[in-house]
Coordinates of C-alpha atoms and ligand atoms in Angstrom, one line a residue:
M1457 CA 15.3 -1.0 -2.5
T1458 CA 13.8 -4.3 -3.5
G1459 CA 15.1 -7.4 -1.8
L1460 CA 16.1 -5.7 1.4
F1461 CA 13.5 -7.3 3.4
P1462 CA 14.5 -10.6 5.0
E1463 CA 12.6 -13.7 4.4
G1464 CA 9.8 -14.0 7.0
F1465 CA 9.3 -10.2 7.2
R1466 CA 5.6 -9.7 7.6
W1467 CA 3.3 -7.2 5.9
G1468 CA 0.0 -6.3 7.5
A1469 CA -2.5 -3.7 8.6
A1470 CA -3.8 -2.4 11.9
T1471 CA -7.1 -1.2 13.4
A1472 CA -8.6 -0.7 16.9
A1473 CA -11.9 -1.9 18.4
Y1474 CA -13.5 1.4 19.3
Q1475 CA -12.4 3.0 16.0
I1476 CA -14.1 0.3 13.7
E1477 CA -16.5 -2.0 15.5
G1478 CA -19.5 0.1 16.2
A1479 CA -22.4 -2.0 17.7
V1480 CA -21.6 -0.5 21.0
A1481 CA -24.6 -2.1 22.8
A1482 CA -24.6 -5.4 20.9
G1483 CA -24.1 -8.7 22.6
G1484 CA -24.0 -7.3 26.1
R1485 CA -21.2 -4.7 25.6
T1486 CA -21.2 -1.9 28.1
P1487 CA -19.6 1.6 27.8
S1488 CA -15.9 2.3 27.9
I1489 CA -14.4 5.7 28.6
W1490 CA -14.4 6.4 24.9
D1491 CA -18.2 5.9 24.7
T1492 CA -18.6 8.4 27.6
F1493 CA -16.1 10.8 26.2
S1494 CA -17.4 10.8 22.6
H1495 CA -20.8 11.5 23.9
T1496 CA -19.5 14.5 25.9
P1497 CA -20.5 17.7 24.1
G1498 CA -17.5 19.5 22.6
A1499 CA -15.1 16.6 23.0
I1500 CA -15.0 15.3 19.5
L1501 CA -14.9 17.3 16.2
G1502 CA -18.4 17.4 14.7
G1503 CA -19.9 15.6 17.7
D1504 CA -18.9 12.2 16.1
T1505 CA -19.0 9.0 18.1
G1506 CA -17.9 5.4 17.6
D1507 CA -21.5 4.2 18.0
V1508 CA -21.6 2.8 14.4
A1509 CA -18.0 3.5 13.1
C1510 CA -17.3 1.0 10.3
D1511 CA -19.9 -1.5 11.7
H1512 CA -17.0 -4.0 11.6
Y1513 CA -18.8 -6.0 14.3
H1514 CA -21.4 -7.0 11.7
R1515 CA -19.2 -6.8 8.6
Y1516 CA -16.0 -8.5 9.7
R1517 CA -16.3 -11.3 7.1
E1518 CA -16.3 -8.7 4.3
D1519 CA -13.3 -7.0 5.9
V1520 CA -11.4 -10.2 6.3
A1521 CA -12.0 -11.0 2.6
L1522 CA -10.6 -7.6 1.7
M1523 CA -7.5 -8.3 3.8
A1524 CA -6.9 -11.6 2.0
K1525 CA -7.4 -9.8 -1.3
L1526 CA -4.6 -7.3 -0.4
G1527 CA -2.3 -10.2 0.5
L1528 CA -1.9 -9.2 4.2
A1529 CA 0.1 -11.7 6.3
D1530 CA -0.8 -10.1 9.6
Y1531 CA -3.8 -8.2 11.0
R1532 CA -3.5 -6.3 14.2
F1533 CA -6.7 -5.5 16.0
S1534 CA -7.7 -4.8 19.6
I1535 CA -10.3 -6.3 22.0
S1536 CA -13.0 -4.2 23.5
W1537 CA -12.6 -5.0 27.2
T1538 CA -16.3 -4.3 27.9
R1539 CA -17.5 -6.8 25.3
V1540 CA -15.7 -9.5 27.2
L1541 CA -16.1 -8.2 30.7
P1542 CA -19.1 -6.0 30.6
V1543 CA -19.6 -5.8 34.3
D1544 CA -17.1 -5.5 37.1
G1545 CA -15.6 -8.8 38.2
R1546 CA -14.4 -11.9 36.4
S1547 CA -17.6 -13.1 34.8
V1548 CA -17.0 -13.5 31.1
N1549 CA -19.6 -12.5 28.6
Q1550 CA -19.7 -15.4 26.1
A1551 CA -21.3 -13.4 23.3
G1552 CA -18.5 -10.9 23.4
L1553 CA -15.8 -13.5 23.4
D1554 CA -17.6 -15.4 20.6
F1555 CA -17.2 -12.3 18.3
Y1556 CA -13.4 -12.4 18.7
S1557 CA -13.2 -16.1 18.5
E1558 CA -15.2 -16.1 15.2
L1559 CA -13.0 -13.2 13.9
V1560 CA -9.9 -15.2 14.7
D1561 CA -11.2 -18.2 12.9
E1562 CA -12.2 -16.2 9.9
L1563 CA -8.7 -14.7 9.7
L1564 CA -7.0 -18.0 10.0
G1565 CA -9.3 -19.4 7.4
H1566 CA -8.1 -16.7 5.0
G1567 CA -4.4 -17.3 5.8
V1568 CA -4.2 -14.0 7.8
R1569 CA -2.4 -14.1 11.2
P1570 CA -4.3 -12.4 14.0
L1571 CA -2.2 -10.2 16.3
I1572 CA -4.2 -9.1 19.4
T1573 CA -3.8 -5.8 21.2
L1574 CA -5.4 -6.1 24.6
Y1575 CA -5.7 -2.4 25.3
H1576 CA -6.2 0.3 22.7
W1577 CA -7.5 3.0 25.0
D1578 CA -11.1 1.8 25.8
L1579 CA -11.0 1.3 29.5
P1580 CA -14.3 0.0 31.0
Q1581 CA -16.3 2.9 32.4
Y1582 CA -16.9 0.9 35.5
L1583 CA -13.2 1.0 36.2
Q1584 CA -13.0 4.7 35.4
D1585 CA -15.7 5.3 38.0
R1586 CA -13.2 3.9 40.6
G1587 CA -10.3 6.1 39.4
G1588 CA -9.3 4.4 36.2
W1589 CA -5.6 4.5 35.6
T1590 CA -4.9 6.6 38.6
N1591 CA -6.1 3.7 40.7
R1592 CA -3.4 1.0 41.1
E1593 CA -6.1 -1.7 41.3
T1594 CA -6.8 -1.1 37.5
A1595 CA -3.5 -2.7 36.7
Q1596 CA -4.6 -5.9 38.4
R1597 CA -7.9 -5.8 36.6
F1598 CA -6.0 -5.6 33.3
A1599 CA -4.0 -8.7 34.2
D1600 CA -7.3 -10.6 34.9
F1601 CA -8.5 -9.5 31.5
A1602 CA -5.2 -10.6 29.9
S1603 CA -5.5 -14.1 31.6
I1604 CA -9.0 -14.5 30.2
I1605 CA -8.0 -13.6 26.7
A1606 CA -4.9 -15.9 26.9
E1607 CA -7.0 -18.8 28.1
R1608 CA -9.8 -18.3 25.5
L1609 CA -7.9 -17.2 22.4
G1610 CA -4.3 -18.3 23.0
D1611 CA -4.8 -21.7 21.3
R1612 CA -5.1 -19.9 17.9
V1613 CA -3.5 -16.5 18.3
P1614 CA 0.3 -16.3 18.0
S1615 CA 0.9 -12.8 19.2
F1616 CA -0.3 -10.6 22.0
T1617 CA 0.4 -6.9 22.7
T1618 CA -0.5 -5.6 26.2
L1619 CA -0.9 -1.8 25.6
N1620 CA -1.1 0.5 22.6
E1621 CA 0.7 3.8 23.0
P1622 CA 0.5 4.2 26.8
W1623 CA 1.8 7.8 26.3
C1624 CA -1.5 8.7 24.7
S1625 CA -3.6 7.0 27.5
A1626 CA -1.6 8.7 30.2
F1627 CA -0.8 12.2 28.8
L1628 CA -3.5 12.9 26.2
G1629 CA -6.1 11.3 28.5
H1630 CA -5.0 12.9 31.8
A1631 CA -2.8 16.0 31.1
S1632 CA -4.0 17.6 27.8
G1633 CA -7.5 16.2 28.1
E1634 CA -7.8 15.6 24.3
H1635 CA -8.5 11.9 24.9
A1636 CA -10.7 10.0 27.3
P1637 CA -11.1 10.4 30.2
G1638 CA -10.5 14.0 29.4
L1639 CA -8.6 15.1 32.5
R1640 CA -6.2 18.1 32.8
D1641 CA -4.0 17.1 35.7
N1642 CA -0.2 16.5 35.2
A1643 CA 0.1 14.6 38.5
A1644 CA -2.6 12.3 37.4
A1645 CA -0.9 11.7 34.1
F1646 CA 2.3 10.4 35.7
T1647 CA 0.3 8.2 38.1
A1648 CA -1.6 6.8 35.1
A1649 CA 1.7 6.3 33.2
H1650 CA 3.1 4.2 36.0
H1651 CA -0.1 2.2 36.5
L1652 CA -0.3 1.5 32.8
L1653 CA 3.3 0.2 32.9
L1654 CA 2.4 -1.9 35.9
A1655 CA -0.6 -3.3 34.0
H1656 CA 1.8 -4.2 31.2
G1657 CA 4.2 -6.0 33.6
L1658 CA 1.4 -7.9 35.3
G1659 CA -0.2 -8.5 31.9
V1660 CA 3.1 -10.0 30.6
Q1661 CA 3.1 -12.4 33.5
A1662 CA -0.5 -13.3 33.1
L1663 CA 0.0 -13.9 29.4
R1664 CA 3.1 -16.1 29.9
A1665 CA 1.2 -18.1 32.5
G1666 CA -1.9 -18.6 30.3
L1667 CA -0.5 -19.0 26.8
P1668 CA 0.9 -22.1 25.2
A1669 CA 4.6 -22.1 24.4
G1670 CA 5.8 -20.2 21.4
R1671 CA 3.5 -17.2 21.6
D1672 CA 4.9 -13.7 21.3
V1673 CA 4.2 -11.0 24.0
S1674 CA 4.9 -7.4 23.3
I1675 CA 4.0 -3.7 24.0
T1676 CA 3.5 -1.0 21.4
L1677 CA 4.9 2.5 22.1
N1678 CA 4.9 5.7 20.1
P1679 CA 8.2 7.1 21.0
A1680 CA 8.5 10.7 20.1
V1681 CA 11.1 11.7 17.5
I1682 CA 11.9 15.1 19.1
R1683 CA 13.7 18.0 17.6
P1684 CA 14.3 21.5 19.1
A1685 CA 12.5 24.3 17.1
S1686 CA 15.8 26.2 16.9
A1687 CA 19.5 25.9 18.0
A1688 CA 18.8 28.3 20.9
Q1689 CA 19.6 27.0 24.4
Q1690 CA 16.1 27.2 25.6
D1691 CA 14.7 25.2 22.7
Q1692 CA 17.4 22.5 23.3
E1693 CA 16.2 22.4 26.9
A1694 CA 12.6 22.1 25.8
A1695 CA 13.6 19.1 23.6
E1696 CA 15.3 17.5 26.5
L1697 CA 12.3 17.9 28.7
A1698 CA 9.9 16.6 26.1
D1699 CA 12.2 13.5 25.7
L1700 CA 12.0 12.8 29.4
V1701 CA 8.2 13.2 29.6
G1702 CA 7.6 11.6 26.2
N1703 CA 10.2 8.8 26.0
R1704 CA 12.3 8.1 29.1
V1705 CA 9.1 7.8 31.2
F1706 CA 8.4 4.5 29.4
L1707 CA 11.8 3.4 28.1
D1708 CA 13.6 3.5 31.4
P1709 CA 11.2 1.3 33.4
L1710 CA 10.6 -1.1 30.5
F1711 CA 14.2 -1.6 29.4
H1712 CA 16.4 -0.6 32.3
A1713 CA 14.1 -1.4 35.3
R1714 CA 14.6 2.1 36.7
L1715 CA 13.1 5.6 36.8
S1716 CA 15.0 8.2 35.0
P1717 CA 16.6 10.4 37.7
E1718 CA 16.4 13.4 35.3
L1719 CA 12.7 12.8 34.9
V1720 CA 12.2 12.6 38.6
A1721 CA 14.1 15.9 39.0
A1722 CA 12.2 17.6 36.2
T1723 CA 8.8 16.7 37.7
A1724 CA 9.6 17.3 41.3
S1725 CA 7.0 20.1 41.7
V1726 CA 4.3 17.9 40.2
T1727 CA 4.8 14.4 41.7
D1728 CA 7.0 12.6 44.3
W1729 CA 6.6 9.3 42.4
A1730 CA 5.5 7.6 45.6
F1731 CA 3.1 5.5 43.6
V1732 CA 6.1 3.4 42.4
R1733 CA 6.3 0.6 44.9
E1734 CA 9.0 -2.0 45.6
G1735 CA 9.0 -4.7 43.0
D1736 CA 7.1 -2.7 40.3
L1737 CA 10.2 -1.9 38.1
G1738 CA 11.2 -5.6 38.1
L1739 CA 7.7 -6.5 36.9
I1740 CA 7.6 -3.8 34.3
S1741 CA 10.9 -4.8 32.8
S1742 CA 9.8 -8.5 32.3
P1743 CA 11.3 -9.7 29.1
I1744 CA 9.1 -9.3 26.0
D1745 CA 9.5 -10.9 22.5
F1746 CA 9.4 -7.8 20.4
L1747 CA 8.8 -4.1 20.7
G1748 CA 5.9 -2.6 18.7
V1749 CA 6.8 0.9 17.3
N1750 CA 4.2 3.4 16.0
Y1751 CA 5.5 6.3 14.0
Y1752 CA 3.8 9.0 12.0
T1753 CA 5.8 12.3 12.2
P1754 CA 8.5 14.0 14.3
A1755 CA 7.8 16.4 17.1
I1756 CA 9.2 19.9 16.9
V1757 CA 9.3 21.6 20.3
G1758 CA 10.4 24.9 21.8
R1759 CA 10.1 27.1 24.9
A1760 CA 7.9 29.8 23.3
P1761 CA 4.2 29.2 22.8
V1762 CA 3.3 29.5 19.1
E1763 CA 0.1 29.9 17.3
Q1764 CA -1.3 26.5 16.2
G1765 CA 0.9 24.7 18.7
N1766 CA -0.2 22.9 21.8
P1767 CA 1.6 22.8 25.2
W1768 CA 3.5 19.6 25.5
P1769 CA 1.4 17.5 27.8
G1770 CA 2.7 16.7 31.3
I1771 CA 5.2 19.5 31.7
D1772 CA 4.9 23.3 31.8
G1773 CA 6.7 25.6 29.5
V1774 CA 7.3 23.2 26.5
F1775 CA 5.3 23.7 23.3
A1776 CA 4.8 21.8 20.2
H1777 CA 5.7 23.9 17.1
P1778 CA 3.9 23.7 13.7
H1779 CA 5.3 21.5 11.1
T1780 CA 6.9 22.3 7.8
D1781 CA 5.7 21.0 4.4
P1782 CA 5.0 18.4 3.1
Q1783 CA 2.3 17.7 5.6
T1784 CA -0.7 15.3 5.8
A1785 CA -4.2 16.4 6.5
M1786 CA -3.4 16.1 10.3
G1787 CA -0.8 18.8 9.8
W1788 CA 1.9 16.2 10.4
Q1789 CA 5.2 16.7 8.6
V1790 CA 6.1 13.8 6.3
E1791 CA 9.6 12.7 7.4
P1792 CA 10.4 9.1 6.6
E1793 CA 14.0 9.4 7.9
G1794 CA 12.4 9.9 11.3
L1795 CA 11.3 6.3 11.2
T1796 CA 14.7 5.0 10.2
N1797 CA 16.4 7.0 13.0
L1798 CA 13.8 6.0 15.6
L1799 CA 14.3 2.3 14.8
I1800 CA 18.0 2.7 15.0
A1801 CA 17.8 4.6 18.3
L1802 CA 15.5 2.1 19.8
S1803 CA 17.7 -0.8 18.9
H1804 CA 20.2 0.4 21.5
E1805 CA 17.6 0.3 24.3
R1806 CA 17.6 -3.4 24.7
P1807 CA 20.0 -4.8 22.2
G1808 CA 18.8 -8.0 20.5
L1809 CA 15.1 -7.2 20.9
P1810 CA 13.3 -7.4 17.6
M1811 CA 10.9 -4.7 16.5
V1812 CA 7.7 -4.5 14.5
V1813 CA 6.4 -1.3 13.0
T1814 CA 2.9 -1.8 14.4
E1815 CA 1.4 1.5 13.0
N1816 CA 2.4 3.9 10.2
G1817 CA 0.2 5.8 7.8
S1818 CA -1.3 9.1 6.7
A1819 CA -4.6 11.0 6.5
Y1820 CA -5.5 12.9 3.3
P1821 CA -8.8 14.3 2.2
D1822 CA -9.8 11.6 -0.2
T1823 CA -12.4 12.0 -2.9
V1824 CA -14.4 9.3 -4.7
D1825 CA -14.5 10.1 -8.4
A1826 CA -17.4 9.5 -10.8
H1827 CA -16.1 5.9 -11.4
G1828 CA -16.0 5.2 -7.7
Q1829 CA -12.2 5.4 -7.6
I1830 CA -10.0 7.1 -5.0
F1831 CA -6.7 8.4 -6.4
D1832 CA -4.8 9.0 -3.2
G1833 CA -1.4 9.4 -4.6
E1834 CA 0.0 11.2 -1.6
R1835 CA -0.9 8.3 0.6
S1836 CA 0.8 5.8 -1.7
C1837 CA 3.9 8.0 -1.7
Y1838 CA 3.9 8.3 2.1
L1839 CA 3.6 4.5 2.2
R1840 CA 6.4 3.8 -0.2
A1841 CA 8.7 6.3 1.4
H1842 CA 8.2 4.7 4.9
V1843 CA 8.6 1.2 3.6
D1844 CA 11.9 2.4 2.2
A1845 CA 12.7 3.9 5.6
V1846 CA 12.2 0.6 7.3
A1847 CA 14.4 -1.0 4.7
A1848 CA 17.1 1.5 5.5
A1849 CA 16.9 0.6 9.2
I1850 CA 17.2 -3.0 8.4
Q1851 CA 20.2 -2.2 6.2
A1852 CA 21.7 -0.4 9.1
G1853 CA 21.5 -3.6 11.1
V1854 CA 18.2 -3.2 13.0
D1855 CA 16.1 -6.4 13.5
V1856 CA 12.7 -5.3 12.2
R1857 CA 10.3 -8.2 11.6
G1858 CA 7.2 -6.6 10.2
Y1859 CA 5.3 -3.5 9.0
L1860 CA 1.7 -2.8 9.6
V1861 CA 0.0 0.1 7.9
W1862 CA -2.5 2.3 9.8
S1863 CA -5.1 1.7 8.8
L1864 CA -7.0 -1.0 7.0
L1865 CA -10.2 1.1 6.9
D1866 CA -11.1 4.8 7.3
N1867 CA -12.4 4.9 10.8
F1868 CA -13.2 7.0 13.9
E1869 CA -10.1 9.0 14.4
W1870 CA -10.5 9.8 18.2
A1871 CA -10.9 13.5 18.9
W1872 CA -11.0 14.1 15.1
G1873 CA -14.0 11.9 14.6
Y1874 CA -14.6 10.9 11.0
S1875 CA -12.9 14.0 9.6
Q1876 CA -9.5 12.3 9.1
R1877 CA -9.2 9.3 6.8
F1878 CA -6.3 7.0 7.3
G1879 CA -7.5 3.9 5.5
I1880 CA -6.1 2.2 2.5
I1881 CA -9.8 1.1 2.1
H1882 CA -12.3 3.9 1.8
V1883 CA -15.5 3.7 3.9
D1884 CA -18.6 5.5 3.0
F1885 CA -20.0 6.1 6.5
A1886 CA -23.5 6.6 5.2
T1887 CA -23.8 3.3 3.3
Q1888 CA -20.8 1.4 4.9
E1889 CA -19.6 0.6 1.4
R1890 CA -15.9 -0.3 1.3
R1891 CA -13.7 0.7 -1.7
L1892 CA -10.1 -0.1 -2.2
K1893 CA -8.1 3.1 -2.7
E1894 CA -5.2 3.4 -5.1
S1895 CA -2.9 3.3 -2.0
G1896 CA -4.5 -0.1 -1.2
K1897 CA -3.5 -1.3 -4.6
A1898 CA -0.1 0.1 -4.2
Y1899 CA 0.3 -1.7 -0.8
A1900 CA -0.9 -5.0 -2.4
Q1901 CA 1.9 -4.5 -5.0
I1902 CA 4.5 -3.7 -2.3
I1903 CA 3.5 -6.9 -0.5
A1904 CA 3.5 -9.0 -3.6
A1905 CA 7.0 -7.7 -4.4
H1906 CA 8.1 -8.1 -0.8
G1907 CA 9.0 -4.5 -0.2
L1908 CA 9.1 -2.7 -3.5
G1909 CA 9.1 0.9 -2.2
S1910 CA 9.8 4.1 -4.2
D1911 CA 11.4 2.1 -7.0
T1912 CA 7.9 1.0 -8.2
P1913 CA 8.0 1.6 -11.9
D1914 CA 4.7 3.5 -12.1
S1915 CA 5.4 5.5 -9.0
S1916 CA 5.2 9.3 -9.4
C1917 CA 6.4 10.2 -6.0
Ligands
FCB153 C1 -2.2 6.4 16.8 C2 -3.3 5.5 17.4 C3 -4.3 5.0 16.3 C4 -4.6 6.0 15.3 C5 -3.4 6.7 14.8 C6 -3.6 7.7 13.7 O1 -1.7 7.2 17.8 O2 -2.7 4.4 18.0 O3 -5.4 4.5 17.0 O4 -5.5 6.9 15.8 O5 -2.6 7.3 15.8

């Protein structure tokens, strides 16, 4: 598959603030909803929190040096909103901003391009106290935050993403309760989804107004690759419903400036959508420069509840079904064709809009051997197969501009705490020692060869 990646295609890695930074009270930072949630008994596996995480706040120089060693062209990270705006209002905390400004300089000094995600789920707790994403006002506060970041970092940062995976914020945060703020209220989830989209629209405008020319503005989605559990009519129906609640809810406003009539009909007993006001859809569909796509695994859904399957958040009577082998430690089916097909399908939503794979990766139970090495062959194979899947989409004519692996470092995996390791760099959470895994070496090779996937000579996939 070598040679299929166009010149200028960018290789990178991604992280998120709450998952790696730690130092939750340093430099004037105040709690986000994830600080509150992770300290809620029973919310996180093993009672883990992001209090220390990878201590990246203090170790970012070492981490940037590792990125340079891997040959990363791009590094996608997010900004902790409460480091920059620790108290309600517009007064900027210089110490918080300085951290990101120094990180940006360190990256540029190592030839790594910084890509900023403004919101990777860590809403200020002070905004949650006023209703969070169920309060329309939060969208405006996000736009204020976006203006500040554009003004202070826009001189050096070429690319800004408004939101990471608003589906998770809305539906895991407000319907299934697996994520902060931990609500179980379908109506609240749809309200939150709309206000997140509004925040994106207002955020795009704020970024365009505050950034110098030539900067990219985007949003990252995790569109669900949905398949019915069987050919039975009821499972087909379940797949259609999951598609409405998982995909059309975001894709229609963003790319077609409309609400899906099928979604409105399917949710009639839950919400009347009165929170969508005149002008909102125009704002939400503001042009962007690329779409960020996160993909890990497909979703298999059916009407019948099954053991080890969760209800599909946001709609009654649809259930996720267990995956078949091969699976990662998350129980996620490894299906690289899902990524190819997703990229192809998305290319029809707004023809001509480039895409970047902003997250893709796998968790496995890594072990450090007596020589301090981590032989994570399964992760290397996952990586190669998905790089090939991106190549296949490009070959099919899709304009994909980059691939960012999730994740640079093992980190705080939300409700799973530290039990799931996604890094290409191993982190010993007791000592904070970083060790390059074999998959990190494989990725460095892929980058050096500009996309060598499963054809790597020493690959045993
Ligand atoms: C995505 C999140 C990211 C990480 C991966 C495994 O949904 O955006 O923070 O947790 O899953």
